[in-house]
Amino acid sequence: MTIVINMREGPDERGLRVAARLIRNGKLVAFPTETVYGLGASALDETAARRIFEAKGRPPDNPLIAHIAGMEWLEDLAREIPDTAWKLAERFWPGPLTLVLPAKETVPRVTTGGLDTVAVRMPAHPIALELIRMSGIPVAAPSANISGKPSPTDAEHVVDDFYGRIECIIDGGPTPLGVESTVIDLTGEKPLLLRPGGLPLEDIERVVGEVEIHPAVRGEVVDVAKAPGMKYRHYAPRAEVVVVEGNRAAVGRKIDELIVEFRGRGLKVGVIAMDEHEADAFFHLGKTSEEAARNLFRALRELDRAGVDVIIAQGVEEKGLGLAVMNRLRKAAGFKIIRA
Ligand code: AMP
Ligand code: MG
């Protein structure tokens, strides 16, 4: 049975107490964060962490992020904490930044996907932060979607994927950012971007200087153990996705050509773009990269619901949150990219 707790008006003390008790007892609780909804369980309880993988159908070598509610909690999880980690944590936590650090032995290897490193973040959403604080333990919480599907940015997406299969869903309304956290690996010589996300890379570089970008971020194929999450198909709706990139006007013309071509083949066509297009279904991404980030996953899920066979997505500029948006779009497309 799944309890759905309504906190659309804000954190509710009694509901949070129920959910925190479930976490302490090794149960699964989905909750909103400022990025996307997380599927939470105790990060220190091997059996609970294993249930996250089972519920999501997540490959066991794709590690979980441990969510904390106080800066001091970092020392319970990480064996070594370099100055850059403290600097970034002080500047950006609570917030959409995940730090990868050497793991303490007390962190179950189920949680870390078998690695000797642990990913940690302090979320900024009041419901998430209060739930973790009340649980009193770090909470492993990957995105609350069936593995491979678009991430959930509203409670209804979590209900679609998990109702009846987890103990609790906290409905906190739509998530403010809409893309997952930025993941930075601090175990090497230089900070390394493993996943672009809700905190722009430019903001991080202003604090720690140049950050290297893992080749997988731009879609170059990897089998590197450091970035295990990157080798799997991700964010994919049922429909096939193609991304059109290049000069904005040329992209617009190419999208119109593709609509005609696909419809000529009898396919139902959906478009996700910042500029208007006539198709069987159209989802407006918004005008800025922040709006695009907020709308992207909802757009993918809604076009699936509209029953389109193919989704054409307009590429956006890779600045600010645009880097995260393009990363998600290219993965959703399985790197089927058309240059206009
Ligand atoms: P999700 O929670 O579904 O947004 O995915 C979490 C992502 O964080 C994973 O796919 C990894 O790319 C990354 N991650 C988590 N832990 C580690 C780690 N120890 N080392 C490297 N990357 C990690
Ligand atoms: Mg995910």
XYZ file of C-alpha atoms and ligand atoms in Angstrom:
364
model
C 0.000 0.000 0.000
C 1.154 3.509 -0.791
C 0.307 6.451 1.476
C 0.144 9.718 -0.471
C 0.725 12.735 1.776
C -0.375 16.106 0.456
C 2.129 18.881 1.163
C 1.357 21.068 -1.804
C 0.855 23.978 0.602
C 4.236 23.332 2.258
C 5.928 20.981 4.753
C 3.552 19.396 7.246
C 5.005 18.351 10.594
C 2.738 15.342 11.180
C 3.133 13.965 7.674
C 6.876 14.385 7.838
C 7.009 12.504 11.127
C 5.204 9.551 9.492
C 7.534 9.622 6.473
C 10.691 9.962 8.598
C 9.657 6.925 10.636
C 9.213 4.938 7.410
C 12.734 5.919 6.294
C 14.161 4.864 9.659
C 12.382 1.515 9.301
C 13.983 0.787 5.938
C 10.955 1.716 3.795
C 10.779 3.664 0.519
C 9.487 7.251 0.526
C 9.324 9.418 -2.608
C 9.648 13.131 -1.901
C 10.150 16.407 -3.765
C 13.527 18.098 -3.963
C 14.337 21.368 -5.710
C 15.653 19.333 -8.693
C 13.288 16.373 -9.300
C 11.403 13.901 -7.052
C 13.663 11.447 -5.234
C 12.963 7.823 -4.291
C 14.354 7.805 -0.779
C 15.559 5.146 1.649
C 18.256 4.949 4.290
C 21.665 5.259 2.600
C 23.252 3.289 5.451
C 20.866 0.324 5.348
C 21.967 -2.163 2.725
C 18.582 -3.866 2.473
C 16.740 -0.567 2.110
C 19.187 0.674 -0.544
C 18.819 -2.592 -2.429
C 15.047 -2.077 -2.528
C 15.572 1.231 -4.355
C 17.422 -0.591 -7.119
C 14.703 -3.248 -7.314
C 11.823 -0.769 -7.408
C 13.454 1.325 -10.136
C 14.881 -1.579 -12.104
C 18.195 0.275 -11.765
C 21.429 -1.477 -12.740
C 23.325 -2.253 -9.494
C 26.501 -0.486 -10.651
C 24.705 2.880 -11.042
C 25.408 4.522 -7.648
C 22.973 6.465 -5.470
C 23.413 9.970 -4.082
C 23.284 10.229 -0.267
C 21.255 13.272 0.805
C 22.162 14.996 4.058
C 20.622 17.731 6.205
C 23.680 19.282 7.835
C 27.218 20.101 6.768
C 28.657 17.966 9.604
C 26.947 14.859 8.188
C 29.500 14.902 5.376
C 32.129 13.568 7.765
C 30.017 10.476 8.476
C 30.117 9.531 4.797
C 33.409 10.759 3.334
C 36.830 9.480 4.342
C 38.703 12.500 2.991
C 37.274 15.941 2.424
C 39.501 18.286 0.400
C 39.322 22.061 0.823
C 37.551 22.402 -2.519
C 34.722 20.244 -1.140
C 34.245 22.489 1.911
C 34.439 25.564 -0.309
C 31.794 24.278 -2.697
C 29.586 22.977 0.104
C 29.711 26.276 1.961
C 28.912 28.247 -1.146
C 26.228 26.031 -2.731
C 24.593 23.834 -0.051
C 21.787 23.414 0.427
C 21.417 23.294 -3.342
C 21.598 21.292 -6.589
C 25.248 20.259 -6.312
C 26.492 16.692 -5.666
C 30.079 16.041 -4.578
C 31.834 12.711 -5.176
C 34.388 11.918 -2.436
C 36.249 8.874 -1.066
C 33.715 6.787 0.877
C 33.964 5.701 4.491
C 33.762 1.972 5.030
C 30.478 2.420 6.880
C 28.725 3.375 3.634
C 27.268 0.183 2.159
C 28.719 -0.676 -1.249
C 25.152 -1.262 -2.424
C 24.617 2.498 -2.049
C 27.829 3.401 -3.899
C 27.211 0.943 -6.718
C 30.258 -1.019 -5.601
C 32.611 1.987 -5.743
C 34.931 3.274 -3.007
C 33.538 6.767 -3.562
C 30.325 8.275 -2.311
C 28.160 11.008 -3.849
C 26.687 13.499 -1.352
C 24.315 16.426 -1.591
C 22.282 18.653 0.730
C 18.980 19.462 -0.999
C 17.399 22.913 -0.671
C 13.720 21.928 -0.838
C 12.146 22.504 2.614
C 10.241 19.180 2.503
C 13.355 17.193 1.556
C 15.574 18.912 4.070
C 13.119 18.526 6.937
C 12.402 14.878 6.085
C 16.117 14.026 6.113
C 16.696 16.005 9.307
C 13.825 14.206 11.053
C 14.994 10.802 9.780
C 18.394 11.492 11.311
C 20.190 9.406 8.651
C 21.541 10.147 5.169
C 18.874 9.347 2.595
C 19.796 7.708 -0.701
C 17.450 9.164 -3.274
C 17.829 8.649 -7.014
C 15.198 10.182 -9.251
C 11.801 8.598 -8.541
C 11.229 7.131 -11.997
C 11.438 3.651 -13.436
C 15.021 3.351 -14.674
C 15.418 4.751 -18.182
C 12.232 6.877 -18.152
C 12.129 10.691 -17.944
C 12.709 11.966 -14.404
C 9.660 12.970 -12.326
C 9.043 16.675 -11.841
C 5.593 16.329 -10.261
C 3.979 13.890 -7.837
C 1.680 12.527 -10.566
C 4.778 11.255 -12.425
C 5.823 9.354 -9.287
C 2.287 7.980 -8.877
C 2.389 6.788 -12.517
C 5.628 4.866 -11.942
C 5.377 3.674 -8.315
C 1.850 3.757 -6.887
C 1.272 0.492 -5.019
C 4.970 -0.396 -5.124
C 6.480 1.870 -2.431
C 5.299 2.818 1.061
C 4.868 6.575 0.713
C 4.736 9.459 -1.763
C 4.922 13.053 -0.522
C 3.159 15.372 -2.968
C 4.900 18.745 -2.837
C 3.694 19.967 -6.230
C 5.986 20.644 -9.199
C 9.739 20.749 -8.531
C 11.290 24.216 -9.018
C 14.381 23.356 -11.099
C 13.261 20.347 -13.117
C 16.684 18.801 -13.814
C 18.863 16.733 -11.479
C 21.840 18.038 -9.522
C 25.216 18.873 -11.032
C 27.692 16.089 -10.122
C 31.339 17.016 -9.497
C 34.005 14.403 -8.774
C 36.597 15.715 -6.299
C 38.664 12.543 -5.984
C 41.101 13.412 -8.778
C 43.633 16.185 -9.251
C 41.190 18.611 -10.797
C 37.433 18.884 -10.197
C 35.662 16.824 -12.873
C 32.106 17.384 -14.095
C 30.363 14.004 -14.293
C 26.866 15.321 -14.942
C 25.669 18.846 -15.745
C 22.587 19.783 -13.748
C 20.696 22.376 -11.782
C 23.779 24.355 -10.726
C 25.434 25.987 -13.759
C 29.057 24.989 -14.382
C 29.936 28.683 -14.704
C 28.912 29.240 -11.057
C 31.129 26.373 -9.867
C 34.126 27.569 -11.875
C 33.821 30.978 -10.262
C 34.585 29.274 -6.927
C 37.121 26.550 -7.812
C 38.537 27.630 -11.161
C 38.476 25.438 -14.250
C 36.501 22.201 -14.044
C 37.261 19.366 -16.447
C 34.329 17.923 -18.339
C 33.961 14.166 -18.504
C 33.704 13.126 -22.197
C 30.435 11.291 -21.473
C 28.761 14.634 -20.714
C 28.896 15.520 -24.399
C 27.907 12.021 -25.432
C 31.260 10.484 -26.203
C 30.940 6.800 -25.423
C 32.611 5.624 -22.234
C 33.130 2.492 -20.237
C 34.911 4.302 -17.467
C 34.109 3.018 -13.991
C 34.013 6.588 -12.671
C 30.847 7.547 -14.432
C 28.777 4.413 -14.210
C 25.433 6.125 -14.638
C 26.466 7.432 -17.993
C 26.521 4.236 -19.951
C 22.819 3.540 -19.610
C 19.915 4.726 -21.735
C 18.271 7.564 -19.878
C 15.352 9.958 -19.798
C 13.760 8.175 -22.712
C 10.061 8.456 -23.471
C 8.312 5.676 -25.393
C 8.427 7.713 -28.609
C 11.624 8.006 -30.577
C 13.397 11.336 -30.027
C 15.532 13.309 -32.473
C 17.352 16.507 -31.534
C 17.980 19.211 -34.114
C 21.009 21.390 -33.369
C 22.649 24.368 -35.016
C 21.831 27.937 -35.945
C 18.367 28.811 -34.608
C 16.764 29.828 -37.926
C 18.185 26.808 -39.742
C 16.995 24.543 -36.919
C 13.488 25.983 -37.275
C 13.416 25.224 -41.018
C 14.830 21.733 -40.475
C 12.188 20.942 -37.859
C 9.424 21.944 -40.307
C 10.984 19.731 -42.998
C 11.209 16.802 -40.601
C 7.576 17.223 -39.533
C 6.501 16.902 -43.180
C 8.826 13.946 -43.762
C 7.733 11.969 -40.697
C 4.040 12.663 -41.289
C 4.513 11.517 -44.884
C 5.570 8.182 -43.417
C 2.308 8.023 -41.462
C 3.893 8.901 -38.112
C 2.285 11.074 -35.434
C 4.768 13.854 -34.669
C 5.354 15.817 -31.452
C 7.642 18.845 -31.171
C 9.382 20.267 -28.089
C 10.834 23.684 -28.808
C 11.315 27.281 -27.776
C 9.877 28.431 -31.123
C 6.352 27.580 -32.312
C 5.764 24.729 -34.783
C 2.656 23.114 -36.286
C 2.707 19.408 -35.473
C 0.322 16.748 -34.103
C 1.367 17.838 -30.604
C 3.502 20.767 -29.508
C 5.072 21.514 -26.120
C 6.561 24.946 -25.570
C 9.886 24.633 -23.698
C 9.855 28.259 -22.586
C 12.035 31.237 -23.434
C 15.064 30.774 -21.162
C 17.308 27.845 -20.252
C 15.782 27.908 -16.738
C 12.294 27.461 -18.203
C 13.546 24.767 -20.562
C 15.040 22.855 -17.613
C 11.803 23.131 -15.645
C 9.639 21.945 -18.565
C 11.771 19.318 -20.294
C 10.817 16.108 -18.449
C 7.150 17.085 -18.265
C 7.242 17.712 -22.009
C 8.652 14.235 -22.699
C 6.051 12.555 -20.489
C 3.151 14.594 -21.908
C 4.049 13.939 -25.528
C 4.143 10.226 -24.702
C 0.695 10.580 -23.214
C -0.443 12.323 -26.412
C 0.560 9.123 -28.218
C 3.077 10.539 -30.689
C 5.450 8.155 -32.502
C 8.331 10.563 -32.799
C 9.430 13.654 -30.870
C 11.497 16.349 -32.562
C 13.353 18.548 -30.059
C 14.949 21.904 -30.750
C 18.495 22.176 -29.397
C 19.197 25.022 -26.968
C 22.365 26.965 -26.296
C 24.732 25.173 -23.884
C 25.042 28.054 -21.434
C 23.805 28.111 -17.841
C 21.189 25.372 -17.460
C 21.342 24.817 -21.240
C 24.239 22.380 -20.748
C 22.045 20.180 -18.534
C 19.074 20.467 -20.892
C 21.131 19.419 -23.922
C 22.714 16.545 -21.997
C 19.244 15.193 -21.116
C 17.883 15.735 -24.632
C 20.796 13.995 -26.333
C 20.491 11.033 -23.992
C 16.720 10.888 -24.481
C 17.470 10.765 -28.207
C 20.056 8.020 -27.770
C 22.366 10.586 -29.445
C 20.306 10.734 -32.654
C 21.297 14.293 -33.464
C 20.552 16.119 -36.691
C 22.653 19.165 -37.549
C 20.759 21.887 -39.369
P 20.213 9.871 -10.058
O 20.197 9.834 -8.583
O 19.265 8.923 -10.728
O 20.043 11.282 -10.523
O 21.674 9.403 -10.487
C 22.787 9.672 -9.678
C 24.016 9.819 -10.528
O 25.055 10.328 -9.704
C 24.562 8.509 -11.044
O 24.001 8.152 -12.262
C 26.049 8.784 -11.179
O 26.348 9.331 -12.442
C 26.305 9.837 -10.123
N 27.000 9.226 -8.989
C 26.488 8.837 -7.819
N 27.441 8.312 -7.007
C 28.585 8.367 -7.697
C 29.918 7.969 -7.420
N 30.269 7.416 -6.264
N 30.834 8.163 -8.380
C 30.492 8.719 -9.554
N 29.261 9.124 -9.869
C 28.305 8.948 -8.967
Mg 17.901 9.320 -12.493
